[in-house]
Amino acid sequence: QLGLPNQGKTGSLPPLTTGLSELASQAFARKDWITARKHYREMLAQDPLNALTHANLGAVEQQAGNLTDAQSLFSRALAINPDLQQTWVALGLVSYEKGDLYHALHAISRAIHEDPTDAKAHNYLAAVTKKLGWLDAAEAELQRAIELNPAYGNAHFNLALTYLERKPPALELAKRHYEKAVALGAAPDELVEEKLKGE
């Protein structure tokens, strides 16, 4: 415990770096990772213990494809402020991308502990548990995501896929969620439609 003032679940940037922060977010929006990285590093030089700056720099590294650096920056941010819910999500996603499934499982579970109403986090946890072969857990997480946000097309689509993977497939349930996903804007999927007609 570093004895820092609690920065809350979203964190806050150092007050003296507002200008740099603005430049960094503009660079991030332009996908100019080199400039964004430079500004966030300058901010860290002024305040090395700011959790949100570490997290933002982690997001830059993740977007730039430097997953190991991103993972380590997200971890550092959370060591400073373990309440940063979205940083737990980010750490989970980058760990998932790296194939580090148990790390991803821990991080996304912690994100849900910080905010049980985050439908996206439940959807991501479903992806991790499914990859680990825990289909019942994945199904439960997707159902929870939809319960929290009935208009979450991605979760409906993923739930349809999960129902199709049951042995035997739960075709009616899969069809209902697939149609809902498409109605909510998901792109139609020929492979899924083939399966829905019955093997």
PDB file of C-alpha atoms in Angstrom:
ATOM      1  CA  GLN A   1       0.000   0.000   0.000  1.00  0.00           C
ATOM      2  CA  LEU A   2       1.576   3.272  -1.116  1.00  0.00           C
ATOM      3  CA  GLY A   3      -0.572   5.458   1.126  1.00  0.00           C
ATOM      4  CA  LEU A   4      -1.764   7.542  -1.828  1.00  0.00           C
ATOM      5  CA  PRO A   5      -5.053   9.412  -1.807  1.00  0.00           C
ATOM      6  CA  ASN A   6      -7.691   7.118  -3.278  1.00  0.00           C
ATOM      7  CA  GLN A   7      -8.154   8.073  -6.930  1.00  0.00           C
ATOM      8  CA  GLY A   8     -11.399   6.103  -7.225  1.00  0.00           C
ATOM      9  CA  LYS A   9     -12.557   3.625  -9.863  1.00  0.00           C
ATOM     10  CA  THR A  10     -11.786   5.961 -12.771  1.00  0.00           C
ATOM     11  CA  GLY A  11      -8.661   7.686 -11.417  1.00  0.00           C
ATOM     12  CA  SER A  12      -7.555  11.223 -12.163  1.00  0.00           C
ATOM     13  CA  LEU A  13      -4.618  12.732 -13.995  1.00  0.00           C
ATOM     14  CA  PRO A  14      -2.027  14.917 -12.256  1.00  0.00           C
ATOM     15  CA  PRO A  15      -3.296  18.544 -12.083  1.00  0.00           C
ATOM     16  CA  LEU A  16      -0.024  19.978 -13.456  1.00  0.00           C
ATOM     17  CA  THR A  17      -0.154  17.965 -16.670  1.00  0.00           C
ATOM     18  CA  THR A  18      -3.475  19.122 -18.182  1.00  0.00           C
ATOM     19  CA  GLY A  19      -1.827  20.527 -21.340  1.00  0.00           C
ATOM     20  CA  LEU A  20       0.255  17.387 -21.925  1.00  0.00           C
ATOM     21  CA  SER A  21      -2.776  15.229 -21.257  1.00  0.00           C
ATOM     22  CA  GLU A  22      -4.746  17.114 -23.923  1.00  0.00           C
ATOM     23  CA  LEU A  23      -1.901  16.678 -26.454  1.00  0.00           C
ATOM     24  CA  ALA A  24      -1.600  12.996 -25.558  1.00  0.00           C
ATOM     25  CA  SER A  25      -5.325  12.318 -26.059  1.00  0.00           C
ATOM     26  CA  GLN A  26      -5.327  14.192 -29.376  1.00  0.00           C
ATOM     27  CA  ALA A  27      -2.375  12.070 -30.548  1.00  0.00           C
ATOM     28  CA  PHE A  28      -4.171   8.930 -29.345  1.00  0.00           C
ATOM     29  CA  ALA A  29      -7.301   9.908 -31.294  1.00  0.00           C
ATOM     30  CA  ARG A  30      -5.140  10.339 -34.433  1.00  0.00           C
ATOM     31  CA  LYS A  31      -3.541   6.909 -33.772  1.00  0.00           C
ATOM     32  CA  ASP A  32      -0.182   8.692 -33.533  1.00  0.00           C
ATOM     33  CA  TRP A  33       1.266   6.274 -30.966  1.00  0.00           C
ATOM     34  CA  ILE A  34       4.783   7.790 -31.006  1.00  0.00           C
ATOM     35  CA  THR A  35       3.556  11.264 -30.001  1.00  0.00           C
ATOM     36  CA  ALA A  36       1.017   9.918 -27.500  1.00  0.00           C
ATOM     37  CA  ARG A  37       3.745   7.757 -25.900  1.00  0.00           C
ATOM     38  CA  LYS A  38       6.100  10.760 -25.670  1.00  0.00           C
ATOM     39  CA  HIS A  39       3.484  12.930 -23.899  1.00  0.00           C
ATOM     40  CA  TYR A  40       2.412  10.217 -21.447  1.00  0.00           C
ATOM     41  CA  ARG A  41       6.072   9.540 -20.597  1.00  0.00           C
ATOM     42  CA  GLU A  42       6.578  13.271 -19.952  1.00  0.00           C
ATOM     43  CA  MET A  43       3.557  13.151 -17.631  1.00  0.00           C
ATOM     44  CA  LEU A  44       5.033  10.164 -15.769  1.00  0.00           C
ATOM     45  CA  ALA A  45       8.320  12.033 -15.360  1.00  0.00           C
ATOM     46  CA  GLN A  46       6.363  14.750 -13.511  1.00  0.00           C
ATOM     47  CA  ASP A  47       4.237  12.311 -11.484  1.00  0.00           C
ATOM     48  CA  PRO A  48       5.613   8.733 -11.530  1.00  0.00           C
ATOM     49  CA  LEU A  49       2.858   7.454  -9.211  1.00  0.00           C
ATOM     50  CA  ASN A  50      -0.149   8.455 -11.266  1.00  0.00           C
ATOM     51  CA  ALA A  51      -2.113   5.278 -11.959  1.00  0.00           C
ATOM     52  CA  LEU A  52      -4.205   6.709 -14.794  1.00  0.00           C
ATOM     53  CA  THR A  53      -1.132   7.926 -16.713  1.00  0.00           C
ATOM     54  CA  HIS A  54       0.367   4.412 -16.498  1.00  0.00           C
ATOM     55  CA  ALA A  55      -2.977   2.999 -17.703  1.00  0.00           C
ATOM     56  CA  ASN A  56      -3.178   5.467 -20.612  1.00  0.00           C
ATOM     57  CA  LEU A  57       0.391   4.677 -21.652  1.00  0.00           C
ATOM     58  CA  GLY A  58      -0.586   0.995 -21.439  1.00  0.00           C
ATOM     59  CA  ALA A  59      -3.471   1.676 -23.849  1.00  0.00           C
ATOM     60  CA  VAL A  60      -1.010   3.322 -26.280  1.00  0.00           C
ATOM     61  CA  GLU A  61       1.298   0.275 -26.140  1.00  0.00           C
ATOM     62  CA  GLN A  62      -1.672  -2.073 -26.594  1.00  0.00           C
ATOM     63  CA  GLN A  63      -2.844  -0.175 -29.690  1.00  0.00           C
ATOM     64  CA  ALA A  64       0.735  -0.116 -31.016  1.00  0.00           C
ATOM     65  CA  GLY A  65       0.854  -3.925 -30.647  1.00  0.00           C
ATOM     66  CA  ASN A  66       3.377  -3.961 -27.772  1.00  0.00           C
ATOM     67  CA  LEU A  67       1.334  -6.352 -25.621  1.00  0.00           C
ATOM     68  CA  THR A  68       4.031  -7.188 -23.051  1.00  0.00           C
ATOM     69  CA  ASP A  69       4.700  -3.482 -22.366  1.00  0.00           C
ATOM     70  CA  ALA A  70       0.950  -2.838 -22.183  1.00  0.00           C
ATOM     71  CA  GLN A  71       0.452  -5.713 -19.719  1.00  0.00           C
ATOM     72  CA  SER A  72       3.236  -4.417 -17.497  1.00  0.00           C
ATOM     73  CA  LEU A  73       1.942  -0.797 -17.562  1.00  0.00           C
ATOM     74  CA  PHE A  74      -1.623  -1.890 -16.728  1.00  0.00           C
ATOM     75  CA  SER A  75      -0.241  -4.013 -13.867  1.00  0.00           C
ATOM     76  CA  ARG A  76       1.788  -1.045 -12.578  1.00  0.00           C
ATOM     77  CA  ALA A  77      -1.301   1.205 -12.727  1.00  0.00           C
ATOM     78  CA  LEU A  78      -3.271  -1.350 -10.693  1.00  0.00           C
ATOM     79  CA  ALA A  79      -0.468  -1.729  -8.140  1.00  0.00           C
ATOM     80  CA  ILE A  80      -0.834   2.031  -7.526  1.00  0.00           C
ATOM     81  CA  ASN A  81      -4.645   2.098  -7.630  1.00  0.00           C
ATOM     82  CA  PRO A  82      -6.345  -1.319  -7.533  1.00  0.00           C
ATOM     83  CA  ASP A  83      -9.794   0.295  -7.902  1.00  0.00           C
ATOM     84  CA  LEU A  84      -9.365   1.223 -11.594  1.00  0.00           C
ATOM     85  CA  GLN A  85     -12.133  -0.991 -12.983  1.00  0.00           C
ATOM     86  CA  GLN A  86     -11.524  -0.294 -16.690  1.00  0.00           C
ATOM     87  CA  THR A  87      -7.795  -0.960 -16.255  1.00  0.00           C
ATOM     88  CA  TRP A  88      -8.614  -4.430 -14.901  1.00  0.00           C
ATOM     89  CA  VAL A  89     -10.691  -4.954 -18.072  1.00  0.00           C
ATOM     90  CA  ALA A  90      -7.789  -3.687 -20.232  1.00  0.00           C
ATOM     91  CA  LEU A  91      -5.297  -5.955 -18.417  1.00  0.00           C
ATOM     92  CA  GLY A  92      -7.666  -8.883 -18.970  1.00  0.00           C
ATOM     93  CA  LEU A  93      -8.026  -8.169 -22.691  1.00  0.00           C
ATOM     94  CA  VAL A  94      -4.297  -7.748 -23.299  1.00  0.00           C
ATOM     95  CA  SER A  95      -3.585 -10.962 -21.340  1.00  0.00           C
ATOM     96  CA  TYR A  96      -6.246 -12.744 -23.433  1.00  0.00           C
ATOM     97  CA  GLU A  97      -4.612 -11.459 -26.618  1.00  0.00           C
ATOM     98  CA  LYS A  98      -1.275 -12.814 -25.397  1.00  0.00           C
ATOM     99  CA  GLY A  99      -2.871 -16.214 -24.713  1.00  0.00           C
ATOM    100  CA  ASP A 100      -2.321 -15.811 -20.957  1.00  0.00           C
ATOM    101  CA  LEU A 101      -5.814 -17.080 -20.109  1.00  0.00           C
ATOM    102  CA  TYR A 102      -5.502 -17.483 -16.334  1.00  0.00           C
ATOM    103  CA  HIS A 103      -4.131 -13.948 -16.001  1.00  0.00           C
ATOM    104  CA  ALA A 104      -7.042 -12.750 -18.170  1.00  0.00           C
ATOM    105  CA  LEU A 105      -9.505 -14.724 -16.024  1.00  0.00           C
ATOM    106  CA  HIS A 106      -8.168 -13.115 -12.837  1.00  0.00           C
ATOM    107  CA  ALA A 107      -8.128  -9.566 -14.227  1.00  0.00           C
ATOM    108  CA  ILE A 108     -11.634  -9.628 -15.755  1.00  0.00           C
ATOM    109  CA  SER A 109     -13.090 -11.321 -12.665  1.00  0.00           C
ATOM    110  CA  ARG A 110     -11.576  -8.506 -10.601  1.00  0.00           C
ATOM    111  CA  ALA A 111     -13.092  -5.922 -12.988  1.00  0.00           C
ATOM    112  CA  ILE A 112     -16.514  -7.508 -12.388  1.00  0.00           C
ATOM    113  CA  HIS A 113     -15.862  -7.446  -8.642  1.00  0.00           C
ATOM    114  CA  GLU A 114     -15.205  -3.679  -8.948  1.00  0.00           C
ATOM    115  CA  ASP A 115     -18.347  -3.164 -11.093  1.00  0.00           C
ATOM    116  CA  PRO A 116     -20.762  -6.131 -11.263  1.00  0.00           C
ATOM    117  CA  THR A 117     -23.003  -4.177 -13.685  1.00  0.00           C
ATOM    118  CA  ASP A 118     -20.401  -3.935 -16.495  1.00  0.00           C
ATOM    119  CA  ALA A 119     -22.064  -5.985 -19.265  1.00  0.00           C
ATOM    120  CA  LYS A 120     -18.956  -5.829 -21.489  1.00  0.00           C
ATOM    121  CA  ALA A 121     -16.784  -7.306 -18.743  1.00  0.00           C
ATOM    122  CA  HIS A 122     -19.229 -10.241 -18.443  1.00  0.00           C
ATOM    123  CA  ASN A 123     -19.017 -10.718 -22.236  1.00  0.00           C
ATOM    124  CA  TYR A 124     -15.188 -10.707 -22.070  1.00  0.00           C
ATOM    125  CA  LEU A 125     -15.205 -13.148 -19.149  1.00  0.00           C
ATOM    126  CA  ALA A 126     -17.387 -15.440 -21.266  1.00  0.00           C
ATOM    127  CA  ALA A 127     -14.760 -15.352 -24.034  1.00  0.00           C
ATOM    128  CA  VAL A 128     -12.025 -16.337 -21.568  1.00  0.00           C
ATOM    129  CA  THR A 129     -14.006 -19.122 -19.885  1.00  0.00           C
ATOM    130  CA  LYS A 130     -15.094 -20.458 -23.287  1.00  0.00           C
ATOM    131  CA  LYS A 131     -11.453 -20.565 -24.441  1.00  0.00           C
ATOM    132  CA  LEU A 132     -10.652 -22.511 -21.243  1.00  0.00           C
ATOM    133  CA  GLY A 133     -13.384 -24.995 -22.212  1.00  0.00           C
ATOM    134  CA  TRP A 134     -15.814 -23.972 -19.468  1.00  0.00           C
ATOM    135  CA  LEU A 135     -18.902 -23.661 -21.677  1.00  0.00           C
ATOM    136  CA  ASP A 136     -21.471 -23.532 -18.850  1.00  0.00           C
ATOM    137  CA  ALA A 137     -19.607 -20.639 -17.232  1.00  0.00           C
ATOM    138  CA  ALA A 138     -19.378 -18.837 -20.593  1.00  0.00           C
ATOM    139  CA  GLU A 139     -23.121 -19.298 -21.148  1.00  0.00           C
ATOM    140  CA  ALA A 140     -23.905 -17.928 -17.674  1.00  0.00           C
ATOM    141  CA  GLU A 141     -21.691 -14.859 -18.206  1.00  0.00           C
ATOM    142  CA  LEU A 142     -23.325 -14.099 -21.567  1.00  0.00           C
ATOM    143  CA  GLN A 143     -26.798 -14.443 -20.063  1.00  0.00           C
ATOM    144  CA  ARG A 144     -25.724 -12.010 -17.326  1.00  0.00           C
ATOM    145  CA  ALA A 145     -24.360  -9.552 -19.910  1.00  0.00           C
ATOM    146  CA  ILE A 146     -27.713  -9.600 -21.752  1.00  0.00           C
ATOM    147  CA  GLU A 147     -29.652  -9.267 -18.507  1.00  0.00           C
ATOM    148  CA  LEU A 148     -27.596  -6.127 -17.727  1.00  0.00           C
ATOM    149  CA  ASN A 149     -27.894  -4.762 -21.277  1.00  0.00           C
ATOM    150  CA  PRO A 150     -30.655  -6.371 -23.376  1.00  0.00           C
ATOM    151  CA  ALA A 151     -29.545  -4.353 -26.446  1.00  0.00           C
ATOM    152  CA  TYR A 152     -25.969  -5.763 -26.380  1.00  0.00           C
ATOM    153  CA  GLY A 153     -25.803  -7.317 -29.853  1.00  0.00           C
ATOM    154  CA  ASN A 154     -22.333  -8.801 -29.437  1.00  0.00           C
ATOM    155  CA  ALA A 155     -23.393 -10.768 -26.342  1.00  0.00           C
ATOM    156  CA  HIS A 156     -26.501 -12.083 -28.153  1.00  0.00           C
ATOM    157  CA  PHE A 157     -24.294 -13.199 -31.050  1.00  0.00           C
ATOM    158  CA  ASN A 158     -21.791 -14.912 -28.728  1.00  0.00           C
ATOM    159  CA  LEU A 159     -24.611 -16.618 -26.830  1.00  0.00           C
ATOM    160  CA  ALA A 160     -26.030 -17.920 -30.129  1.00  0.00           C
ATOM    161  CA  LEU A 161     -22.593 -19.423 -30.916  1.00  0.00           C
ATOM    162  CA  THR A 162     -22.407 -20.993 -27.446  1.00  0.00           C
ATOM    163  CA  TYR A 163     -25.855 -22.576 -27.867  1.00  0.00           C
ATOM    164  CA  LEU A 164     -24.742 -23.978 -31.232  1.00  0.00           C
ATOM    165  CA  GLU A 165     -21.751 -25.609 -29.534  1.00  0.00           C
ATOM    166  CA  ARG A 166     -23.923 -27.516 -27.071  1.00  0.00           C
ATOM    167  CA  LYS A 167     -24.119 -31.259 -27.688  1.00  0.00           C
ATOM    168  CA  PRO A 168     -26.723 -31.507 -29.193  1.00  0.00           C
ATOM    169  CA  PRO A 169     -27.007 -27.848 -30.320  1.00  0.00           C
ATOM    170  CA  ALA A 170     -29.824 -25.796 -28.770  1.00  0.00           C
ATOM    171  CA  LEU A 171     -31.030 -24.581 -32.171  1.00  0.00           C
ATOM    172  CA  GLU A 172     -34.129 -22.672 -31.059  1.00  0.00           C
ATOM    173  CA  LEU A 173     -32.233 -20.707 -28.399  1.00  0.00           C
ATOM    174  CA  ALA A 174     -29.353 -20.073 -30.795  1.00  0.00           C
ATOM    175  CA  LYS A 175     -31.769 -18.845 -33.472  1.00  0.00           C
ATOM    176  CA  ARG A 176     -33.519 -16.457 -31.068  1.00  0.00           C
ATOM    177  CA  HIS A 177     -30.246 -14.839 -29.960  1.00  0.00           C
ATOM    178  CA  TYR A 178     -28.738 -14.776 -33.451  1.00  0.00           C
ATOM    179  CA  GLU A 179     -31.833 -12.994 -34.844  1.00  0.00           C
ATOM    180  CA  LYS A 180     -31.751 -10.541 -31.952  1.00  0.00           C
ATOM    181  CA  ALA A 181     -28.043  -9.841 -32.611  1.00  0.00           C
ATOM    182  CA  VAL A 182     -28.705  -9.159 -36.308  1.00  0.00           C
ATOM    183  CA  ALA A 183     -31.684  -6.948 -35.423  1.00  0.00           C
ATOM    184  CA  LEU A 184     -29.322  -4.989 -33.154  1.00  0.00           C
ATOM    185  CA  GLY A 185     -26.859  -4.435 -35.990  1.00  0.00           C
ATOM    186  CA  ALA A 186     -24.563  -7.486 -35.981  1.00  0.00           C
ATOM    187  CA  ALA A 187     -23.410  -8.566 -39.433  1.00  0.00           C
ATOM    188  CA  PRO A 188     -25.204 -11.681 -40.718  1.00  0.00           C
ATOM    189  CA  ASP A 189     -22.983 -14.779 -40.629  1.00  0.00           C
ATOM    190  CA  GLU A 190     -23.458 -17.416 -43.330  1.00  0.00           C
ATOM    191  CA  LEU A 191     -21.792 -20.164 -41.316  1.00  0.00           C
ATOM    192  CA  VAL A 192     -24.083 -19.578 -38.338  1.00  0.00           C
ATOM    193  CA  GLU A 193     -27.133 -19.462 -40.621  1.00  0.00           C
ATOM    194  CA  GLU A 194     -26.127 -22.812 -42.137  1.00  0.00           C
ATOM    195  CA  LYS A 195     -25.862 -24.346 -38.659  1.00  0.00           C
ATOM    196  CA  LEU A 196     -29.207 -22.869 -37.620  1.00  0.00           C
ATOM    197  CA  LYS A 197     -30.918 -24.795 -40.429  1.00  0.00           C
ATOM    198  CA  GLY A 198     -29.791 -27.943 -38.588  1.00  0.00           C
ATOM    199  CA  GLU A 199     -26.748 -30.070 -39.377  1.00  0.00           C
TER     200      GLU A 199
END
